[in-house]
Coordinates of C-alpha atoms in Angstrom, one line a residue:
X135 CA 4.6 8.0 -24.4
X136 CA 3.9 8.8 -20.8
X137 CA 0.9 10.8 -19.6
X138 CA 2.9 13.9 -18.5
X139 CA 0.6 15.1 -15.7
X140 CA -0.6 11.7 -14.4
X141 CA 0.4 9.6 -11.5
X142 CA -0.6 6.0 -10.8
X143 CA -1.0 5.1 -7.1
X144 CA -1.3 1.7 -5.5
X145 CA -3.2 0.9 -2.4
X146 CA -2.0 -1.0 0.7
X147 CA -3.7 -3.2 3.3
X148 CA -7.3 -2.4 4.1
X149 CA -8.5 -2.3 0.5
X150 CA -9.1 -6.1 0.4
X151 CA -12.6 -7.6 0.3
X152 CA -14.1 -10.9 -0.7
X153 CA -15.4 -10.8 -4.2
X154 CA -13.2 -7.9 -5.4
X155 CA -12.3 -7.6 -9.1
X156 CA -14.9 -10.1 -10.2
X157 CA -16.1 -8.0 -13.2
X158 CA -12.5 -7.2 -14.2
X159 CA -11.6 -10.9 -14.1
X160 CA -14.5 -11.7 -16.3
X161 CA -13.7 -8.9 -18.8
X162 CA -9.9 -8.9 -19.2
X163 CA -7.6 -11.7 -20.1
X164 CA -4.7 -9.8 -18.5
X165 CA -6.4 -10.0 -15.1
X166 CA -7.1 -13.7 -15.4
X167 CA -3.6 -14.4 -16.5
X168 CA -2.1 -12.4 -13.7
X169 CA -4.0 -14.3 -11.0
X170 CA -3.0 -17.6 -12.7
X171 CA 0.7 -16.5 -12.6
X172 CA 0.4 -15.6 -8.9
X173 CA -1.3 -18.8 -8.0
X174 CA 1.5 -20.8 -9.7
X175 CA 4.1 -18.7 -7.8
X176 CA 2.5 -19.3 -4.4
X177 CA 1.1 -22.8 -4.9
X178 CA -2.6 -22.1 -4.1
X179 CA -5.6 -20.8 -6.0
X180 CA -5.6 -17.1 -5.2
X181 CA -8.6 -16.3 -7.2
X182 CA -10.7 -18.9 -5.4
X183 CA -9.6 -17.5 -2.1
X184 CA -10.6 -14.0 -3.1
X185 CA -14.0 -15.0 -4.4
X186 CA -15.0 -17.8 -2.0
X187 CA -12.8 -17.4 1.1
X188 CA -13.6 -15.8 4.4
X189 CA -12.8 -12.1 5.0
X190 CA -10.9 -13.0 8.2
X191 CA -8.6 -15.2 6.2
X192 CA -8.1 -12.5 3.6
X193 CA -7.3 -10.0 6.4
X194 CA -4.3 -12.0 7.6
X195 CA -1.3 -10.0 6.4
X196 CA 0.6 -12.9 4.8
X197 CA -2.5 -13.4 2.6
X198 CA -3.5 -9.8 2.2
X199 CA -0.1 -8.7 0.8
X200 CA 0.2 -11.0 -2.2
X201 CA -3.5 -10.6 -2.9
X202 CA -3.4 -6.9 -3.1
X203 CA -0.1 -6.8 -5.1
X204 CA -1.6 -9.2 -7.6
X205 CA -4.8 -7.2 -7.8
X206 CA -2.9 -4.0 -8.6
X207 CA -0.6 -5.6 -11.1
X208 CA -3.6 -7.3 -12.8
X209 CA -5.4 -3.9 -13.2
X210 CA -2.2 -2.3 -14.5
X211 CA -1.8 -5.0 -17.1
X212 CA -5.5 -4.6 -18.1
X213 CA -4.9 -0.9 -18.4
X214 CA -2.0 -1.5 -20.8
X215 CA -3.9 -4.2 -22.7
X216 CA -6.7 -1.7 -23.3
X217 CA -4.2 0.8 -24.8
X218 CA -3.6 2.9 -21.7
X219 CA -0.3 4.9 -21.5
X220 CA 2.1 4.9 -18.6
X221 CA 2.2 7.7 -16.1
X222 CA 4.9 10.3 -15.3
X223 CA 5.3 9.0 -11.8
X224 CA 4.1 6.3 -9.4
X225 CA 3.7 5.8 -5.7
X226 CA 2.2 3.1 -3.4
X227 CA 1.0 3.2 0.1
X228 CA 3.1 0.8 2.2
X229 CA 2.6 -2.6 0.5
X230 CA 1.5 -0.6 -2.6
X231 CA 5.1 0.6 -3.0
X232 CA 6.0 -3.0 -4.0
X233 CA 3.1 -3.0 -6.5
X234 CA 4.4 0.3 -8.0
X235 CA 7.9 -1.1 -8.3
X236 CA 6.6 -4.2 -10.2
X237 CA 4.6 -2.0 -12.6
X238 CA 7.6 0.3 -13.1
X239 CA 9.7 -2.7 -14.0
X240 CA 12.0 -2.7 -11.0
X241 CA 10.8 -6.0 -9.5
X242 CA 9.7 -9.1 -11.3
X243 CA 6.1 -10.1 -10.6
X244 CA 6.7 -13.7 -9.5
X245 CA 9.6 -12.6 -7.3
X246 CA 7.5 -9.8 -5.8
X247 CA 4.4 -11.9 -5.0
X248 CA 6.6 -14.5 -3.2
X249 CA 8.5 -11.7 -1.4
X250 CA 5.4 -9.9 -0.1
X251 CA 4.0 -13.2 1.2
X252 CA 7.3 -13.5 3.2
X253 CA 7.1 -9.9 4.2
X254 CA 3.6 -10.5 5.6
X255 CA 4.8 -13.6 7.4
X256 CA 7.7 -11.7 8.9
X257 CA 5.5 -8.8 10.0
X258 CA 2.9 -11.2 11.5
X259 CA 5.4 -13.2 13.5
X260 CA 7.3 -10.1 14.7
X261 CA 4.3 -9.5 17.0
X262 CA 1.9 -12.4 17.9
X263 CA -1.7 -12.0 16.8
X264 CA -3.7 -10.0 19.3
X265 CA -0.6 -8.3 20.8
X266 CA -0.4 -5.5 18.3
X267 CA -3.0 -3.1 16.8
X268 CA -3.5 -0.1 14.6
X269 CA -6.1 2.7 14.8
X270 CA -7.1 5.6 12.5
X271 CA -7.3 9.0 14.2
X272 CA -9.5 11.6 12.5
X273 CA -9.6 15.3 13.1
X274 CA -6.7 16.0 15.3
X275 CA -3.4 17.9 14.6
X276 CA -0.6 15.6 13.4
X277 CA 1.9 16.9 16.0
X278 CA -0.6 16.5 18.8
X279 CA -1.0 12.8 17.9
X280 CA 2.8 12.3 17.7
X281 CA 3.2 14.0 21.1
X282 CA 0.4 12.1 22.9
X283 CA 1.7 8.7 21.6
X284 CA 5.2 9.6 22.6
X285 CA 4.0 10.4 26.1
X286 CA 2.2 7.1 26.4
X287 CA 5.1 5.1 25.0
X288 CA 7.5 6.9 27.4
X289 CA 5.7 5.4 30.4
X290 CA 7.4 2.1 29.5
X291 CA 4.3 0.0 29.4
X292 CA 4.2 -0.6 25.6
X293 CA 5.0 0.9 22.2
X294 CA 2.6 3.2 20.4
X295 CA 3.4 5.8 17.7
X296 CA 2.0 7.7 14.7
X297 CA 2.9 5.5 11.7
X298 CA 0.8 6.6 8.7
X299 CA 0.5 10.2 7.8
X300 CA -2.4 9.6 5.3
X301 CA -3.7 13.1 4.9
X302 CA -4.0 16.3 7.0
X303 CA -6.2 15.3 9.9
X304 CA -6.0 11.6 9.3
X305 CA -3.1 9.7 11.0
X306 CA -2.8 6.0 11.8
X307 CA -1.2 4.9 15.1
X308 CA 0.1 1.5 15.9
X309 CA 1.8 -0.5 18.7
X310 CA 1.1 -2.9 21.5
X311 CA -2.7 -3.4 21.8
X312 CA -3.0 -2.1 25.3
X313 CA -1.0 1.1 24.5
X314 CA -3.1 1.7 21.4
X315 CA -6.2 1.4 23.5
X316 CA -4.9 3.9 26.0
X317 CA -3.9 6.3 23.1
X318 CA -7.4 6.0 21.5
X319 CA -8.9 7.2 24.8
X320 CA -6.4 10.0 25.2
X321 CA -6.7 11.2 21.6
X322 CA -10.5 11.3 21.9
X323 CA -10.1 13.3 25.1
X324 CA -7.7 15.7 23.2
X325 CA -10.4 16.4 20.6
X326 CA -10.1 13.7 17.9
X327 CA -13.4 13.4 16.0
X328 CA -13.0 9.7 15.5
X329 CA -10.5 7.1 16.7
X330 CA -11.2 3.6 15.4
X331 CA -9.3 0.3 15.3
X332 CA -8.3 -1.0 11.8
X333 CA -8.8 -4.5 10.5
X334 CA -5.1 -5.5 10.3
X335 CA -3.3 -8.2 12.2
X336 CA 0.0 -6.5 13.2
X337 CA 1.3 -3.1 14.3
X338 CA 2.9 -2.1 11.0
X339 CA 5.6 0.6 10.6
X340 CA 6.6 0.7 14.2
X341 CA 9.9 -0.2 15.8
X342 CA 8.2 -3.5 16.7
X343 CA 8.7 -4.4 13.0
X344 CA 12.6 -4.2 13.2
X345 CA 12.9 -8.0 13.4
X346 CA 10.7 -8.3 10.3
X347 CA 13.0 -5.8 8.6
X348 CA 16.0 -7.9 9.3
X349 CA 14.4 -11.0 7.9
X350 CA 13.1 -9.0 4.9
X351 CA 16.6 -7.8 4.2
X352 CA 17.8 -11.4 4.0
X353 CA 15.0 -12.4 1.6
X354 CA 15.5 -9.3 -0.6
X355 CA 19.2 -10.1 -0.9
X356 CA 18.1 -13.0 -3.2
X357 CA 15.9 -10.8 -5.4
X358 CA 17.0 -8.9 -8.5
X359 CA 16.0 -5.2 -8.6
X360 CA 16.4 -3.0 -11.7
X361 CA 16.2 0.8 -12.1
X362 CA 12.5 1.6 -12.5
X363 CA 11.3 2.8 -15.9
X364 CA 8.9 5.2 -14.2
X365 CA 9.9 7.3 -11.1
X366 CA 8.5 5.8 -7.9
X367 CA 8.1 8.1 -4.9
X368 CA 9.1 6.2 -1.7
X369 CA 7.2 6.3 1.5
X370 CA 10.2 6.8 3.8
X371 CA 11.5 10.1 2.4
X372 CA 9.0 11.1 -0.4
X373 CA 11.6 11.0 -3.1
X374 CA 12.3 8.8 -6.2
X375 CA 15.4 6.6 -6.5
X376 CA 17.1 5.0 -9.5
X377 CA 19.8 3.0 -7.7
X378 CA 18.6 -0.6 -7.1
X379 CA 20.6 -1.0 -3.9
X380 CA 19.1 2.2 -2.5
X381 CA 15.6 0.9 -3.4
X382 CA 16.4 -2.3 -1.6
X383 CA 17.4 -0.4 1.5
X384 CA 14.3 1.8 1.5
X385 CA 12.0 -1.3 1.1
X386 CA 13.5 -2.7 4.3
X387 CA 13.4 0.6 6.2
X388 CA 9.8 1.1 5.2
X389 CA 8.6 -1.9 7.2
X390 CA 9.5 -0.1 10.5
X391 CA 9.2 3.6 9.4
X392 CA 6.2 5.8 9.2
X393 CA 4.4 6.0 5.8
X394 CA 4.6 9.6 4.7
X395 CA 1.7 9.5 2.3
X396 CA 0.8 13.2 2.5
X397 CA 4.4 14.0 1.6
X398 CA 4.4 11.5 -1.3
X399 CA 1.3 13.1 -2.8
X400 CA 2.7 16.6 -2.3
X401 CA 5.9 15.5 -4.1
X402 CA 3.8 14.3 -7.1
X403 CA 2.0 17.6 -7.2
X404 CA 5.3 19.4 -7.3
X405 CA 6.2 17.3 -10.4
X406 CA 3.1 18.8 -12.1
X407 CA 0.7 15.9 -11.5
X408 CA -3.0 16.8 -11.8
X409 CA -4.6 13.4 -12.6
X410 CA -4.2 10.5 -10.2
X411 CA -5.3 6.9 -11.1
X412 CA -5.8 4.5 -8.2
X413 CA -4.6 1.1 -9.6
X414 CA -6.0 -1.5 -7.3
X415 CA -9.2 -2.4 -5.4
X416 CA -11.3 0.3 -3.8
X417 CA -10.9 4.1 -3.6
X418 CA -9.1 4.6 -0.3
X419 CA -6.2 6.6 -1.8
X420 CA -8.5 8.7 -4.0
X421 CA -10.3 9.9 -0.8
X422 CA -7.0 10.7 0.9
X423 CA -5.6 12.4 -2.1
X424 CA -8.5 14.8 -2.3
X425 CA -7.9 15.8 1.3
X426 CA -4.2 16.4 0.6
X427 CA -4.7 18.5 -2.5
X428 CA -8.2 19.4 -3.7
X429 CA -6.9 20.3 -7.2
X430 CA -6.2 16.6 -8.0
X431 CA -8.6 14.7 -10.2
X432 CA -9.0 11.1 -9.1
X433 CA -9.7 8.0 -11.3
X434 CA -10.1 4.3 -10.5
X435 CA -9.6 1.0 -12.5
X436 CA -11.3 -1.7 -10.4
X437 CA -14.5 -1.9 -12.5
X438 CA -14.3 -2.3 -16.3
X439 CA -16.6 0.8 -16.6
X440 CA -14.2 2.8 -14.5
X441 CA -11.2 1.7 -16.5
X442 CA -12.9 2.7 -19.7
X443 CA -14.0 6.0 -18.3
X444 CA -10.4 6.7 -17.1
X445 CA -9.0 5.9 -20.5
X446 CA -11.4 8.4 -22.0
X447 CA -10.8 11.0 -19.4
X448 CA -7.0 10.9 -19.6
X449 CA -7.1 10.9 -23.4
X450 CA -9.0 14.1 -23.2
X451 CA -6.6 15.5 -20.6
X452 CA -3.4 14.6 -22.5

C-alpha cells in the first residue's frame, strides 16, 4: 500500500561528501549490499572511495553521479527493509531523476549505475574542466536572472543561462566560466543577495551539453526501461510519464534543459502531497521544498535515527 500523501525526492549533485552514509552502512544490510552491487558493476570499491577518498575526486561528475545514485538507492532499500511503504509519487533533481526511476522500477540498478557514470563522462568531456561553471543566485526575481543571462550570452562571447529553478528566489546559472563570472557581477549589481560558484565540474543543463545528450541517447538505446510502478515527475516538463520511450527521450533532453524543480514540487502538491521524504545524503531538497511550499513536512533518511523517525512520523500521518 502506498502512502497516499507522501512523495520521495532524490537529490542531485552537490549533496556528496566524504564520509557520508557511514552510520547507515553500519546499521543496514541493504545499504552494504547496494554498495557492493555498485562496486561490482563499476569495477572499483565505491564505499572505500566515499569513506577514504578526496573530496575533489568525489566532486568529479563521472564519480559523483554513480555515488549519489547508489546512495539514494541504498537508503530506499533500507527504508523498504525496515518496513517502510512506497510513496504516491517520486521526483529527483537532475541526476536524482535517475535514482527515482530506479526506485520506481523503471530502470535496473546495475544498468543505471553504469549509465550515470557514462552520463557524467559525457557531460565532463562536452566542456573541458575549467571552461564551464555554475553559480547559485539568491534573492533576485527569476525573470530578471533569465533576462540578464540572455543579454550577456547575446554578446557572443560565451554561453550563460538560468538552468536550475530550485525555489522562488534561488536560481542556478551555468555556462562558459568567463560569462558566468560576468553574470555573477551583473546579478549582484541588479540586487541579488548572494551569487556564489558551485562545486561542480561542468556547466550542466545548458546548450553546451547537447553533445553529451547525443552520446547519452546512444548509450540509453542499449538500456531496458519499464513503465514505473510509482509516478515520477520529470524535470523537463513537471509531469509524470508511463511510456518507456517517452521517459528515454526526457532523460536525454534533461541533460541540456533547465531543471524545473519548483514546478516539480508544485506538481506534487497538486497531487495532494503534504509529506516529502528526501531519499539520499544531505537535506538540500528539504530546504528548497520549504521555500516552494511552506505547508510541506520534510523528512530525511541518511542517518538511521532519521530513518526511524520518518517511519514513525509517516505511520502517524497515514
